[in-house]
Coordinates of C-alpha atoms in Angstrom, one line a residue:
Chain Q
M1 CA -12.4 7.5 32.0
Q2 CA -15.5 9.2 33.4
S3 CA -15.8 12.3 31.2
V4 CA -15.2 13.6 27.7
P5 CA -11.4 13.4 27.2
N6 CA -9.6 16.8 27.3
L7 CA -6.4 17.5 25.4
E8 CA -4.3 16.3 28.3
A9 CA -6.1 12.9 28.4
I10 CA -5.6 12.5 24.6
K11 CA -1.9 13.3 24.9
N12 CA -1.6 10.9 27.8
A13 CA -3.3 8.2 25.7
A14 CA -0.7 8.9 22.9
Q15 CA 2.1 8.3 25.4
R16 CA 0.4 5.2 26.9
I17 CA -0.1 3.4 23.6
E18 CA 3.2 4.3 22.0
P19 CA 4.8 0.8 22.6
F20 CA 1.8 -0.9 20.9
I21 CA 1.3 1.1 17.8
N22 CA 3.0 2.2 14.5
K23 CA 3.3 5.9 13.8
T24 CA 1.5 5.6 10.5
P25 CA 2.5 7.7 7.5
V26 CA 0.5 10.5 5.9
L27 CA 0.4 9.9 2.1
S28 CA -0.6 12.1 -0.9
S29 CA -1.1 11.4 -4.5
K30 CA -0.4 14.0 -7.2
T31 CA -2.8 12.3 -9.6
I32 CA -5.6 12.3 -7.1
N33 CA -4.9 15.9 -6.1
D34 CA -4.9 17.0 -9.7
R35 CA -8.2 15.2 -10.3
I36 CA -9.9 16.7 -7.2
G37 CA -8.4 20.1 -7.4
A38 CA -7.4 20.1 -3.7
S39 CA -4.5 18.8 -1.5
L40 CA -5.5 15.6 0.2
F41 CA -3.5 14.1 3.1
F42 CA -4.4 10.5 3.9
K43 CA -3.5 9.3 7.4
C44 CA -2.8 5.6 6.7
E45 CA -4.1 3.5 9.6
N46 CA -4.3 0.6 7.1
F47 CA -0.6 0.4 8.0
Q48 CA -1.4 0.3 11.7
K49 CA -0.6 -2.9 13.7
T50 CA -3.4 -5.5 13.2
G51 CA -4.4 -3.4 10.1
S52 CA -6.6 -0.7 11.7
F53 CA -6.9 2.3 14.0
K54 CA -8.8 0.1 16.5
M55 CA -5.4 -0.7 18.1
R56 CA -5.3 2.8 19.5
G57 CA -8.6 2.6 21.4
A58 CA -8.1 -1.0 22.5
S59 CA -4.6 -0.5 23.8
N60 CA -5.4 2.8 25.6
F61 CA -8.4 1.2 27.3
V62 CA -6.5 -1.9 28.4
M63 CA -3.3 0.0 29.5
S64 CA -5.4 2.3 31.7
L65 CA -6.5 -0.7 33.7
S66 CA -4.4 -2.3 36.6
A67 CA -2.7 -5.6 36.1
E68 CA -5.0 -7.0 38.7
A69 CA -8.1 -5.9 36.7
I70 CA -7.0 -7.8 33.6
K71 CA -5.4 -10.8 35.3
N72 CA -8.2 -13.1 34.0
G73 CA -8.0 -11.6 30.5
V74 CA -10.2 -9.3 28.5
A75 CA -13.3 -9.9 26.4
T76 CA -15.3 -8.3 23.7
Q77 CA -17.7 -9.0 20.9
S78 CA -16.6 -8.0 17.4
S79 CA -16.9 -9.3 13.9
G80 CA -13.9 -7.3 12.8
N81 CA -11.1 -4.9 13.6
H82 CA -11.7 -4.3 17.3
G83 CA -11.5 -8.0 18.0
Q84 CA -8.2 -8.4 16.2
A85 CA -6.8 -5.3 18.0
L86 CA -7.9 -6.6 21.4
A87 CA -6.4 -10.0 20.8
Y88 CA -3.1 -8.5 19.8
V89 CA -3.0 -6.2 22.9
A90 CA -3.8 -9.2 25.2
Q91 CA -1.2 -11.3 23.5
Q92 CA 1.5 -8.6 24.1
L93 CA 0.5 -8.5 27.8
G94 CA 0.3 -12.2 28.2
V95 CA -3.3 -12.4 29.2
P96 CA -6.2 -14.3 27.4
A97 CA -8.5 -12.5 25.0
Y98 CA -12.1 -13.9 24.6
I99 CA -13.6 -12.6 21.3
V100 CA -17.2 -13.3 20.6
M101 CA -17.7 -13.5 16.9
P102 CA -20.9 -14.2 14.8
N103 CA -20.7 -17.6 13.2
N104 CA -20.9 -16.0 9.8
S105 CA -17.7 -14.0 10.2
A106 CA -15.4 -13.9 7.2
Q107 CA -12.6 -16.5 7.3
P108 CA -9.7 -14.0 7.2
K109 CA -11.1 -12.2 10.3
I110 CA -11.3 -15.5 12.2
Q111 CA -7.8 -16.4 11.1
S112 CA -6.4 -13.0 12.2
V113 CA -7.9 -13.3 15.7
E114 CA -6.5 -16.8 16.0
A115 CA -3.1 -15.6 14.8
Y116 CA -3.0 -13.3 17.8
Q117 CA -4.0 -16.3 20.0
G118 CA -7.5 -14.9 20.7
K119 CA -10.0 -17.4 22.0
I120 CA -13.0 -17.2 19.7
I121 CA -16.5 -17.9 21.0
F122 CA -18.9 -18.2 18.1
C123 CA -22.6 -17.2 18.4
E124 CA -25.6 -16.5 16.2
P125 CA -25.3 -13.3 14.1
T126 CA -27.7 -11.2 16.1
I127 CA -27.0 -8.4 18.5
Q128 CA -28.9 -10.3 21.3
A129 CA -26.9 -13.5 20.8
R130 CA -23.7 -11.5 20.7
E131 CA -24.4 -9.7 23.9
A132 CA -25.6 -12.9 25.7
A133 CA -22.5 -14.7 24.6
V134 CA -20.1 -12.0 25.8
A135 CA -22.0 -11.8 29.2
K136 CA -21.7 -15.5 29.6
V137 CA -18.0 -15.6 28.8
I138 CA -17.3 -12.8 31.3
Q139 CA -19.3 -14.6 34.0
E140 CA -17.3 -17.8 33.4
T141 CA -13.9 -16.3 33.1
N142 CA -13.9 -13.0 35.0
A143 CA -12.4 -11.4 32.0
Y144 CA -12.6 -7.6 31.8
Y145 CA -15.0 -6.2 29.1
V146 CA -13.5 -3.9 26.6
P147 CA -16.2 -2.0 24.7
P148 CA -15.7 -1.3 21.0
Y149 CA -16.5 2.4 20.9
N150 CA -19.0 3.9 23.3
D151 CA -16.4 4.7 26.0
Y152 CA -14.3 7.8 26.7
G153 CA -11.1 5.8 27.1
I154 CA -11.6 4.2 23.7
I155 CA -12.4 7.7 22.2
A156 CA -9.2 9.1 23.7
G157 CA -7.2 6.3 22.1
Q158 CA -8.9 6.8 18.7
A159 CA -8.2 10.6 19.0
T160 CA -4.5 10.0 18.7
T161 CA -4.9 9.3 15.0
A162 CA -6.0 12.9 14.3
L163 CA -3.5 14.1 16.8
E164 CA -0.6 12.6 14.8
L165 CA -2.2 13.9 11.5
I166 CA -2.4 17.5 12.8
Q167 CA 1.1 17.3 14.3
E168 CA 2.4 16.4 10.8
I169 CA 0.1 18.6 8.7
P170 CA -0.9 21.5 10.9
D171 CA -2.9 23.8 8.8
L172 CA -5.7 21.7 7.4
D173 CA -8.8 23.4 6.2
M174 CA -10.9 20.4 6.9
I175 CA -10.5 16.9 8.5
I176 CA -12.8 14.1 7.4
S177 CA -13.5 10.8 9.2
P178 CA -16.0 8.0 8.6
I179 CA -18.8 7.5 11.2
G180 CA -19.8 4.0 12.3
G181 CA -20.2 3.6 16.1
G182 CA -18.6 7.0 16.3
G183 CA -15.5 6.3 18.4
L184 CA -13.0 7.5 15.8
M185 CA -15.2 10.4 14.7
S186 CA -15.5 11.5 18.4
G187 CA -11.8 11.4 19.0
T188 CA -11.1 13.2 15.7
A189 CA -13.6 15.9 16.5
L190 CA -12.2 16.5 20.0
V191 CA -8.6 16.7 19.2
T192 CA -9.2 18.9 16.2
H193 CA -11.4 21.2 18.2
Y194 CA -8.7 21.6 20.9
L195 CA -5.8 22.1 18.5
Q196 CA -7.2 23.7 15.4
P197 CA -10.6 25.2 16.2
Q198 CA -10.7 26.9 12.7
T199 CA -10.6 23.5 10.9
R200 CA -13.9 22.2 9.6
I201 CA -14.7 18.8 11.2
I202 CA -16.6 16.6 8.8
G203 CA -18.1 13.1 9.1
V204 CA -19.3 10.9 6.3
E205 CA -21.3 7.7 6.5
P206 CA -22.9 5.3 3.9
S207 CA -26.5 6.5 3.2
A208 CA -27.6 2.9 4.0
V209 CA -26.6 3.4 7.6
D210 CA -27.1 7.2 8.1
D211 CA -28.0 7.0 11.8
A212 CA -25.5 9.8 12.7
L213 CA -27.0 12.2 10.2
R214 CA -30.5 11.5 11.4
S215 CA -29.5 11.6 15.0
V216 CA -27.9 15.0 14.8
K217 CA -30.7 16.4 12.7
T218 CA -33.4 15.2 15.1
G219 CA -31.5 15.6 18.3
V220 CA -32.5 12.0 19.2
L221 CA -30.4 8.9 18.9
Q222 CA -31.6 7.0 15.8
E223 CA -31.1 3.3 14.8
N224 CA -30.4 1.9 11.4
S225 CA -33.2 -0.3 10.0
S226 CA -30.7 -2.4 8.1
T227 CA -26.9 -2.7 8.0
N228 CA -26.7 -3.4 4.3
T229 CA -23.5 -1.6 3.3
I230 CA -20.2 -2.8 1.9
A231 CA -18.5 -0.6 4.5
D232 CA -18.5 -3.3 7.1
G233 CA -16.7 -1.2 9.7
L234 CA -19.5 1.4 9.7
R235 CA -22.5 -0.8 10.4
A236 CA -22.7 0.0 14.1
S237 CA -24.9 2.9 15.4
L238 CA -24.0 5.8 17.6
R239 CA -24.5 5.3 21.3
D240 CA -25.0 8.0 24.1
K241 CA -21.3 9.0 24.6
T242 CA -20.3 9.1 20.9
F243 CA -23.6 10.9 20.0
G244 CA -22.9 13.5 22.7
V245 CA -19.5 14.3 21.3
I246 CA -20.5 14.2 17.7
R247 CA -23.6 16.5 18.1
E248 CA -21.4 19.1 19.8
Y249 CA -18.2 19.0 17.9
V250 CA -18.8 17.7 14.4
H251 CA -19.7 20.6 12.0
E252 CA -21.0 18.7 9.0
I253 CA -22.2 15.2 8.1
Y254 CA -22.6 13.9 4.6
T255 CA -23.6 10.5 3.1
V256 CA -22.3 8.5 0.1
E257 CA -23.9 5.7 -2.0
E258 CA -22.6 2.2 -2.3
H259 CA -21.3 2.5 -5.8
E260 CA -19.5 5.7 -4.8
I261 CA -17.7 3.8 -2.0
V262 CA -16.6 1.1 -4.4
A263 CA -15.3 3.6 -7.0
A264 CA -13.5 5.6 -4.4
M265 CA -11.9 2.5 -2.9
R266 CA -10.8 1.3 -6.3
L267 CA -9.3 4.7 -7.2
I268 CA -7.1 4.6 -4.1
W269 CA -6.0 1.0 -4.8
E270 CA -5.1 1.9 -8.4
R271 CA -3.5 5.3 -8.0
M272 CA -1.9 5.0 -4.5
K273 CA -1.1 1.3 -4.6
I274 CA -2.3 0.8 -1.0
I275 CA -4.9 -1.6 0.2
I276 CA -7.8 0.0 2.1
E277 CA -11.0 -1.5 3.3
P278 CA -14.4 -0.2 2.1
S279 CA -15.0 1.9 5.2
C280 CA -11.9 4.0 4.4
A281 CA -13.3 4.9 1.1
V282 CA -16.3 6.6 2.5
P283 CA -14.7 10.0 3.4
F284 CA -12.8 10.1 0.1
G285 CA -15.9 9.1 -1.8
A286 CA -17.6 12.2 -0.4
V287 CA -14.8 14.4 -1.8
L288 CA -14.6 12.5 -5.1
F289 CA -18.3 12.8 -5.8
G290 CA -18.7 16.4 -4.7
K291 CA -20.8 15.8 -1.6
I292 CA -18.8 18.3 0.4
P293 CA -19.1 21.9 -0.5
D294 CA -16.1 24.2 -1.0
T295 CA -13.2 21.8 -1.3
E296 CA -11.5 23.6 -4.1
N297 CA -7.8 24.3 -3.5
K298 CA -8.3 23.3 0.2
K299 CA -6.0 21.3 2.4
I300 CA -8.0 18.2 3.4
G301 CA -7.0 15.6 6.0
I302 CA -8.7 12.2 5.5
I303 CA -8.4 9.3 7.9
L304 CA -7.9 5.9 6.2
T305 CA -9.1 3.6 8.9
G306 CA -7.9 0.2 8.0
G307 CA -6.8 -2.4 5.4
N308 CA -8.4 -5.6 6.4
V309 CA -10.2 -6.9 3.3
D310 CA -11.0 -10.3 2.0
L311 CA -9.0 -10.6 -1.2
D312 CA -11.3 -13.3 -2.4
K313 CA -14.4 -11.1 -2.3
L314 CA -13.5 -7.8 -3.8
P315 CA -16.4 -5.5 -4.6
W316 CA -15.7 -4.9 -8.2
K317 CA -16.0 -8.5 -9.3
Chain M
M1 CA 26.7 6.1 -22.1
Q2 CA 29.3 3.9 -23.8
S3 CA 30.6 1.8 -20.9
V4 CA 29.4 0.0 -17.7
P5 CA 28.4 2.8 -15.3
N6 CA 30.8 3.5 -12.5
L7 CA 29.7 4.8 -9.1
E8 CA 30.0 8.4 -10.3
A9 CA 27.8 7.8 -13.2
I10 CA 25.2 6.3 -11.0
K11 CA 25.4 9.2 -8.5
N12 CA 25.1 11.6 -11.5
A13 CA 22.0 9.7 -12.6
A14 CA 20.5 10.1 -9.1
Q15 CA 20.9 13.8 -9.3
R16 CA 19.7 14.0 -12.9
I17 CA 16.4 12.2 -12.3
E18 CA 15.6 13.8 -8.9
P19 CA 13.0 16.1 -10.3
F20 CA 11.2 13.2 -11.9
I21 CA 11.0 10.6 -9.2
N22 CA 9.7 9.9 -5.7
K23 CA 12.2 8.9 -3.1
T24 CA 10.3 5.8 -2.3
P25 CA 10.0 4.4 1.3
V26 CA 11.6 1.2 2.7
L27 CA 9.0 -0.8 4.5
S28 CA 9.2 -3.8 6.9
S29 CA 6.6 -6.1 8.4
K30 CA 7.0 -7.6 11.8
T31 CA 4.6 -10.4 10.9
I32 CA 6.6 -11.3 7.8
N33 CA 9.9 -11.1 9.6
D34 CA 8.7 -13.3 12.4
R35 CA 7.5 -15.9 9.8
I36 CA 10.7 -15.9 7.8
G37 CA 13.1 -15.6 10.7
A38 CA 15.0 -12.7 9.1
S39 CA 14.8 -8.9 8.7
L40 CA 13.4 -8.0 5.4
F41 CA 13.6 -4.4 4.0
F42 CA 11.3 -3.8 1.0
K43 CA 12.3 -0.9 -1.3
C44 CA 8.8 0.2 -2.5
E45 CA 9.0 1.2 -6.2
N46 CA 5.3 0.4 -6.4
F47 CA 5.0 3.9 -4.9
Q48 CA 7.3 5.3 -7.7
K49 CA 5.8 7.8 -10.2
T50 CA 3.9 5.9 -12.9
G51 CA 3.9 2.9 -10.5
S52 CA 7.3 1.4 -11.2
F53 CA 11.1 1.8 -11.1
K54 CA 11.1 2.1 -14.9
M55 CA 10.8 5.9 -14.3
R56 CA 14.4 5.9 -13.2
G57 CA 16.0 4.5 -16.3
A58 CA 13.7 6.3 -18.7
S59 CA 14.2 9.7 -17.1
N60 CA 18.0 9.2 -16.8
F61 CA 18.2 8.2 -20.5
V62 CA 16.1 11.1 -21.8
M63 CA 17.7 13.7 -19.5
S64 CA 21.1 12.7 -20.7
L65 CA 20.1 13.8 -24.3
S66 CA 20.2 17.3 -25.6
A67 CA 17.0 19.3 -26.2
E68 CA 17.8 19.1 -29.9
A69 CA 18.0 15.3 -29.9
I70 CA 14.5 14.9 -28.5
K71 CA 12.8 17.9 -30.2
N72 CA 10.7 15.5 -32.3
G73 CA 9.9 13.3 -29.4
V74 CA 10.8 9.9 -28.0
A75 CA 9.7 6.4 -29.0
T76 CA 9.8 2.9 -27.6
Q77 CA 8.0 -0.4 -27.7
S78 CA 6.6 -1.7 -24.5
S79 CA 3.5 -3.5 -23.3
G80 CA 4.0 -2.3 -19.8
N81 CA 5.8 -0.1 -17.3
H82 CA 8.6 1.3 -19.5
G83 CA 6.0 2.7 -21.9
Q84 CA 4.1 4.4 -19.1
A85 CA 7.4 5.8 -17.7
L86 CA 8.6 7.2 -21.0
A87 CA 5.2 8.8 -21.7
Y88 CA 5.3 10.5 -18.4
V89 CA 8.8 11.8 -18.9
A90 CA 8.0 13.1 -22.3
Q91 CA 4.8 14.8 -21.0
Q92 CA 6.9 16.6 -18.3
L93 CA 9.3 17.8 -21.0
G94 CA 6.6 18.8 -23.4
V95 CA 7.6 16.5 -26.3
P96 CA 5.6 13.7 -27.9
A97 CA 6.1 10.0 -26.8
Y98 CA 5.3 7.3 -29.4
I99 CA 4.6 4.0 -27.6
V100 CA 4.3 0.9 -29.7
M101 CA 2.1 -1.6 -27.8
P102 CA 0.9 -5.1 -28.8
N103 CA -2.8 -5.0 -29.7
N104 CA -3.5 -7.5 -26.9
S105 CA -2.2 -5.1 -24.2
A106 CA -4.3 -4.9 -21.0
Q107 CA -6.8 -2.1 -20.9
P108 CA -5.4 -0.4 -17.7
K109 CA -1.9 -0.2 -19.4
I110 CA -3.4 1.4 -22.5
Q111 CA -5.3 3.9 -20.3
S112 CA -2.2 4.8 -18.3
V113 CA -0.1 5.6 -21.4
E114 CA -3.0 7.7 -22.7
A115 CA -3.3 9.4 -19.3
Y116 CA 0.2 10.7 -19.8
Q117 CA -0.7 11.8 -23.3
G118 CA 1.5 9.1 -25.0
K119 CA 0.6 8.4 -28.6
I120 CA 0.0 4.7 -28.9
I121 CA 0.7 2.7 -32.1
F122 CA -0.8 -0.8 -31.9
C123 CA 0.8 -3.8 -33.6
E124 CA 0.6 -7.6 -33.7
P125 CA 1.9 -9.2 -30.5
T126 CA 5.2 -10.5 -31.8
I127 CA 8.7 -9.3 -31.4
Q128 CA 9.1 -8.8 -35.1
A129 CA 5.9 -6.8 -35.5
R130 CA 6.9 -4.6 -32.5
E131 CA 10.4 -3.9 -33.8
A132 CA 9.0 -3.2 -37.3
A133 CA 6.4 -0.8 -35.8
V134 CA 8.9 1.1 -33.7
A135 CA 11.3 1.4 -36.7
K136 CA 8.5 2.8 -38.8
V137 CA 7.4 5.4 -36.3
I138 CA 10.9 6.6 -35.8
Q139 CA 11.4 6.9 -39.6
E140 CA 8.2 8.9 -39.9
T141 CA 8.6 11.2 -36.9
N142 CA 12.3 11.4 -36.2
A143 CA 11.6 10.5 -32.6
Y144 CA 14.5 9.3 -30.5
Y145 CA 14.5 5.6 -29.6
V146 CA 14.6 4.9 -25.8
P147 CA 15.5 1.3 -25.2
P148 CA 13.8 -0.6 -22.3
Y149 CA 16.8 -2.1 -20.6
N150 CA 19.8 -3.1 -22.7
D151 CA 21.6 0.2 -22.3
Y152 CA 24.1 1.6 -19.8
G153 CA 22.2 4.8 -19.3
I154 CA 19.0 2.9 -18.5
I155 CA 21.1 0.6 -16.2
A156 CA 22.6 3.7 -14.4
G157 CA 19.1 5.0 -13.8
Q158 CA 17.7 1.7 -12.5
A159 CA 20.8 1.5 -10.2
T160 CA 19.5 4.5 -8.2
T161 CA 16.9 2.2 -6.6
A162 CA 19.5 0.1 -4.8
L163 CA 21.5 3.2 -4.2
E164 CA 18.7 4.7 -2.2
L165 CA 18.1 1.4 -0.4
I166 CA 21.7 1.0 0.6
Q167 CA 21.9 4.7 1.8
E168 CA 18.9 4.0 4.1
I169 CA 19.8 0.5 5.2
P170 CA 23.6 0.3 4.9
D171 CA 24.5 -3.1 6.3
L172 CA 22.5 -5.6 4.3
D173 CA 23.7 -9.2 4.2
M174 CA 22.0 -9.7 0.9
I175 CA 20.1 -7.7 -1.7
I176 CA 17.6 -9.4 -4.0
S177 CA 16.2 -8.2 -7.3
P178 CA 14.1 -9.9 -9.9
I179 CA 15.6 -10.5 -13.4
G180 CA 13.6 -9.9 -16.6
G181 CA 15.6 -8.1 -19.3
G182 CA 18.2 -7.4 -16.6
G183 CA 18.3 -3.6 -16.4
L184 CA 17.3 -3.4 -12.7
M185 CA 19.4 -6.4 -11.8
S186 CA 22.4 -4.9 -13.5
G187 CA 22.0 -1.6 -11.8
T188 CA 21.4 -3.2 -8.4
A189 CA 24.5 -5.4 -8.8
L190 CA 26.8 -2.6 -9.8
V191 CA 25.9 -0.1 -7.1
T192 CA 26.0 -2.9 -4.4
H193 CA 29.4 -4.0 -5.7
Y194 CA 30.7 -0.5 -5.5
L195 CA 29.3 0.5 -2.1
Q196 CA 29.0 -2.8 -0.2
P197 CA 31.2 -5.5 -1.7
Q198 CA 30.5 -7.9 1.1
T199 CA 26.8 -8.0 0.4
R200 CA 25.5 -11.1 -1.4
I201 CA 23.9 -10.0 -4.8
I202 CA 21.1 -12.3 -5.7
G203 CA 18.8 -12.4 -8.6
V204 CA 15.5 -14.4 -8.9
E205 CA 13.4 -15.2 -12.0
P206 CA 10.3 -17.3 -12.7
S207 CA 11.4 -20.9 -13.6
A208 CA 9.2 -20.5 -16.8
V209 CA 11.6 -17.7 -18.0
D210 CA 14.9 -18.8 -16.5
D211 CA 17.1 -17.5 -19.4
A212 CA 19.4 -15.6 -16.9
L213 CA 20.2 -18.7 -14.9
R214 CA 20.9 -20.7 -18.0
S215 CA 22.9 -17.9 -19.6
V216 CA 25.1 -17.6 -16.6
K217 CA 25.5 -21.4 -16.3
T218 CA 26.5 -21.9 -19.9
G219 CA 28.3 -18.6 -20.5
V220 CA 26.2 -18.1 -23.6
L221 CA 23.1 -15.9 -23.9
Q222 CA 20.0 -18.1 -23.8
E223 CA 16.5 -17.4 -25.0
N224 CA 13.2 -18.4 -23.3
S225 CA 11.2 -20.8 -25.4
S226 CA 7.9 -19.3 -24.0
T227 CA 7.0 -16.4 -21.8
N228 CA 4.3 -18.1 -19.9
T229 CA 4.6 -16.5 -16.5
I230 CA 2.3 -14.4 -14.4
A231 CA 5.2 -12.1 -13.7
D232 CA 4.6 -10.0 -16.8
G233 CA 7.4 -7.6 -16.1
L234 CA 10.0 -10.4 -16.3
R235 CA 9.1 -12.0 -19.7
A236 CA 12.0 -10.2 -21.5
S237 CA 15.3 -12.0 -22.0
L238 CA 18.8 -10.7 -21.2
R239 CA 20.8 -9.0 -24.0
D240 CA 24.5 -8.5 -24.4
K241 CA 25.0 -5.5 -22.0
T242 CA 22.8 -6.8 -19.1
F243 CA 24.2 -10.3 -19.5
G244 CA 27.7 -8.9 -19.3
V245 CA 27.0 -7.1 -16.0
I246 CA 25.0 -9.9 -14.5
R247 CA 27.5 -12.7 -15.2
E248 CA 30.3 -10.6 -13.7
Y249 CA 28.5 -9.1 -10.6
V250 CA 25.5 -11.2 -9.6
H251 CA 26.6 -13.9 -7.1
E252 CA 23.6 -16.2 -7.1
I253 CA 20.5 -16.8 -9.2
Y254 CA 17.4 -18.8 -8.1
T255 CA 14.1 -19.6 -9.7
V256 CA 10.5 -19.7 -8.3
E257 CA 7.4 -21.5 -9.5
E258 CA 4.2 -19.8 -10.6
H259 CA 2.2 -20.8 -7.5
E260 CA 5.0 -19.5 -5.3
I261 CA 4.8 -16.1 -7.0
V262 CA 1.1 -15.9 -6.4
A263 CA 1.3 -16.9 -2.7
A264 CA 4.1 -14.5 -2.1
M265 CA 2.2 -11.7 -3.8
R266 CA -0.9 -12.4 -1.8
L267 CA 1.0 -12.5 1.5
I268 CA 2.4 -9.0 0.9
W269 CA -1.0 -7.6 0.0
E270 CA -2.5 -9.2 3.1
R271 CA 0.1 -8.4 5.6
M272 CA 1.7 -5.2 4.3
K273 CA -1.5 -3.7 2.8
I274 CA 0.4 -2.6 -0.3
I275 CA -0.4 -3.4 -3.9
I276 CA 2.5 -5.0 -5.8
E277 CA 2.5 -6.6 -9.2
P278 CA 3.4 -10.2 -9.7
S279 CA 7.0 -9.5 -10.8
C280 CA 7.7 -8.0 -7.4
A281 CA 6.7 -11.1 -5.6
V282 CA 9.4 -13.2 -7.3
P283 CA 12.4 -12.3 -5.0
F284 CA 10.2 -12.5 -1.9
G285 CA 8.8 -15.8 -3.1
A286 CA 12.4 -17.2 -3.2
V287 CA 12.9 -16.2 0.4
L288 CA 9.4 -17.4 1.5
F289 CA 9.8 -20.8 -0.1
G290 CA 13.3 -21.4 1.1
K291 CA 15.0 -21.2 -2.3
I292 CA 17.9 -19.1 -1.0
P293 CA 20.3 -20.7 1.4
D294 CA 21.4 -19.1 4.7
T295 CA 18.8 -16.4 5.2
E296 CA 18.2 -17.0 8.9
N297 CA 18.5 -13.9 11.0
K298 CA 20.0 -12.0 8.1
K299 CA 19.3 -8.4 6.9
I300 CA 17.8 -8.8 3.5
G301 CA 17.0 -6.0 1.0
I302 CA 14.3 -6.7 -1.5
I303 CA 13.3 -4.5 -4.4
L304 CA 9.6 -4.3 -5.0
T305 CA 9.5 -3.2 -8.6
G306 CA 6.0 -1.9 -9.2
G307 CA 2.3 -1.8 -8.5
N308 CA 0.6 -1.8 -11.8
V309 CA -1.9 -4.6 -11.7
D310 CA -5.2 -5.2 -13.4
L311 CA -7.6 -5.3 -10.4
D312 CA -10.2 -7.2 -12.6
K313 CA -7.7 -10.0 -13.2
L314 CA -6.2 -11.0 -9.9
P315 CA -4.3 -14.3 -9.9
W316 CA -6.1 -15.9 -6.9
K317 CA -9.5 -15.8 -8.5

């Protein structure tokens, strides 16, 4: 896809990926609503196939390609959910998936990619080593590269999350998404802008990786000096395409601290009895700790991005 | 209620408790189904109000009483879910709830009862001390005693869980419930017998507290010599009413080992992204570890009883 997806492109994506995804539920908790003083609607992508919304972008991207283009398989580099999603899609289509993973990846993530029969190529845990490894595997195999987020086809796929949320709960006062590389945030912003222009579009990121906030403030794409956050799905930085969409369509960006992420995550586990990964707790943390102005009595949509956590390494131990 | 509830009594209970409960979802997991080689339908009472099915029995019992009968409040002894459920029901009705709890109760359980404004009376952690404490509080307050399980009104309330499951998934080959004191198992057996007499009715208990299996085998109510199981909701023993129903209507009883319970619990957390307490994992553990004959390609209903766990004390640490 060559340009910012319009509403038709997003609806086409929804149709294209339908056989690959679960229509995930929207859940609420009376206890949490009472505590916050607002009505929160959680779109539960932790119940998505492979455990995260990444299925949507990956399946839209791959299904937009010809059978000829992917006959030698697909490839990407990912330490997390995108790699699992791509391995699953490739397995469904009967083509190989080459997933470059840093050699310090968590064991459950390695096992998940293997469970979907992804072929793992380990590399040193640096950006340079990862990019070199994926270039090498593509050269050797002629696999098709599937980017994790900085791509309009990926963005159109991720946009179907908010599309479903808005179709189910149409009159939200605000919709909140976490920002990592910005694929989900871009998709969320676009579809909300098209369908509900009066809805406040809000992004939240850990203050440890606040490149989106700084990029939008300065108008120049910023990097993160470290990636030291528990929200492992949000360590990536914006790139040109996601930055372009976010600076135009996202109305407000806030940050949360690490202890706020952990507290928000634990509260959702305890009260809603669902398993969410730390990245999901970032938008809810912003609401819980009063980072977002004027939430009282509002209808607030929150995207819970995934549920892939290492149960041996929970953050409250 | 003076006699074993018939179908009408169970349907009346469903109507009576409707304002108090969530109609909980029935979830499935393709990954788990593929692994087991059967279709499993999990009735998710972990999403029930107060986090367990105990809401159903407690609210049915209390709502069957007159306003006069409960004007001085309600009382019970419980270290767990029944106490939370009763405190919640009483709070909704605006009467006090006196909950006798052993002084070694887990902190989250104490906090939950307090959150529903239950008045906690601590006692020594023995059956005798608990019974003495509840007798004393009833004498002092004239509160109405609400039993945890050995009562036909409680059984009729718990039966509404399987009623909803059967209404949603009508042609189950078997339905499996854990057995502790036997309230849920009795209700499950009755409603399944009435509506789907061809369905196999199966109970599972930890082998450490296998009083139900021994009671049914010998025809005489047995005690457990210890209550040393991680499945804290199943430490109670059958009593006359639950034993009577179970020996007549439950077709098969199996047991599982402690490590099997933990493995089954963890698999549900990891693959389904939902939080269930150890007691819930007992029926699934029996399926997972091949304790139940002839499950292949069958449609199996499993009741997940609750989601109240202490996140600081997970069993795989």
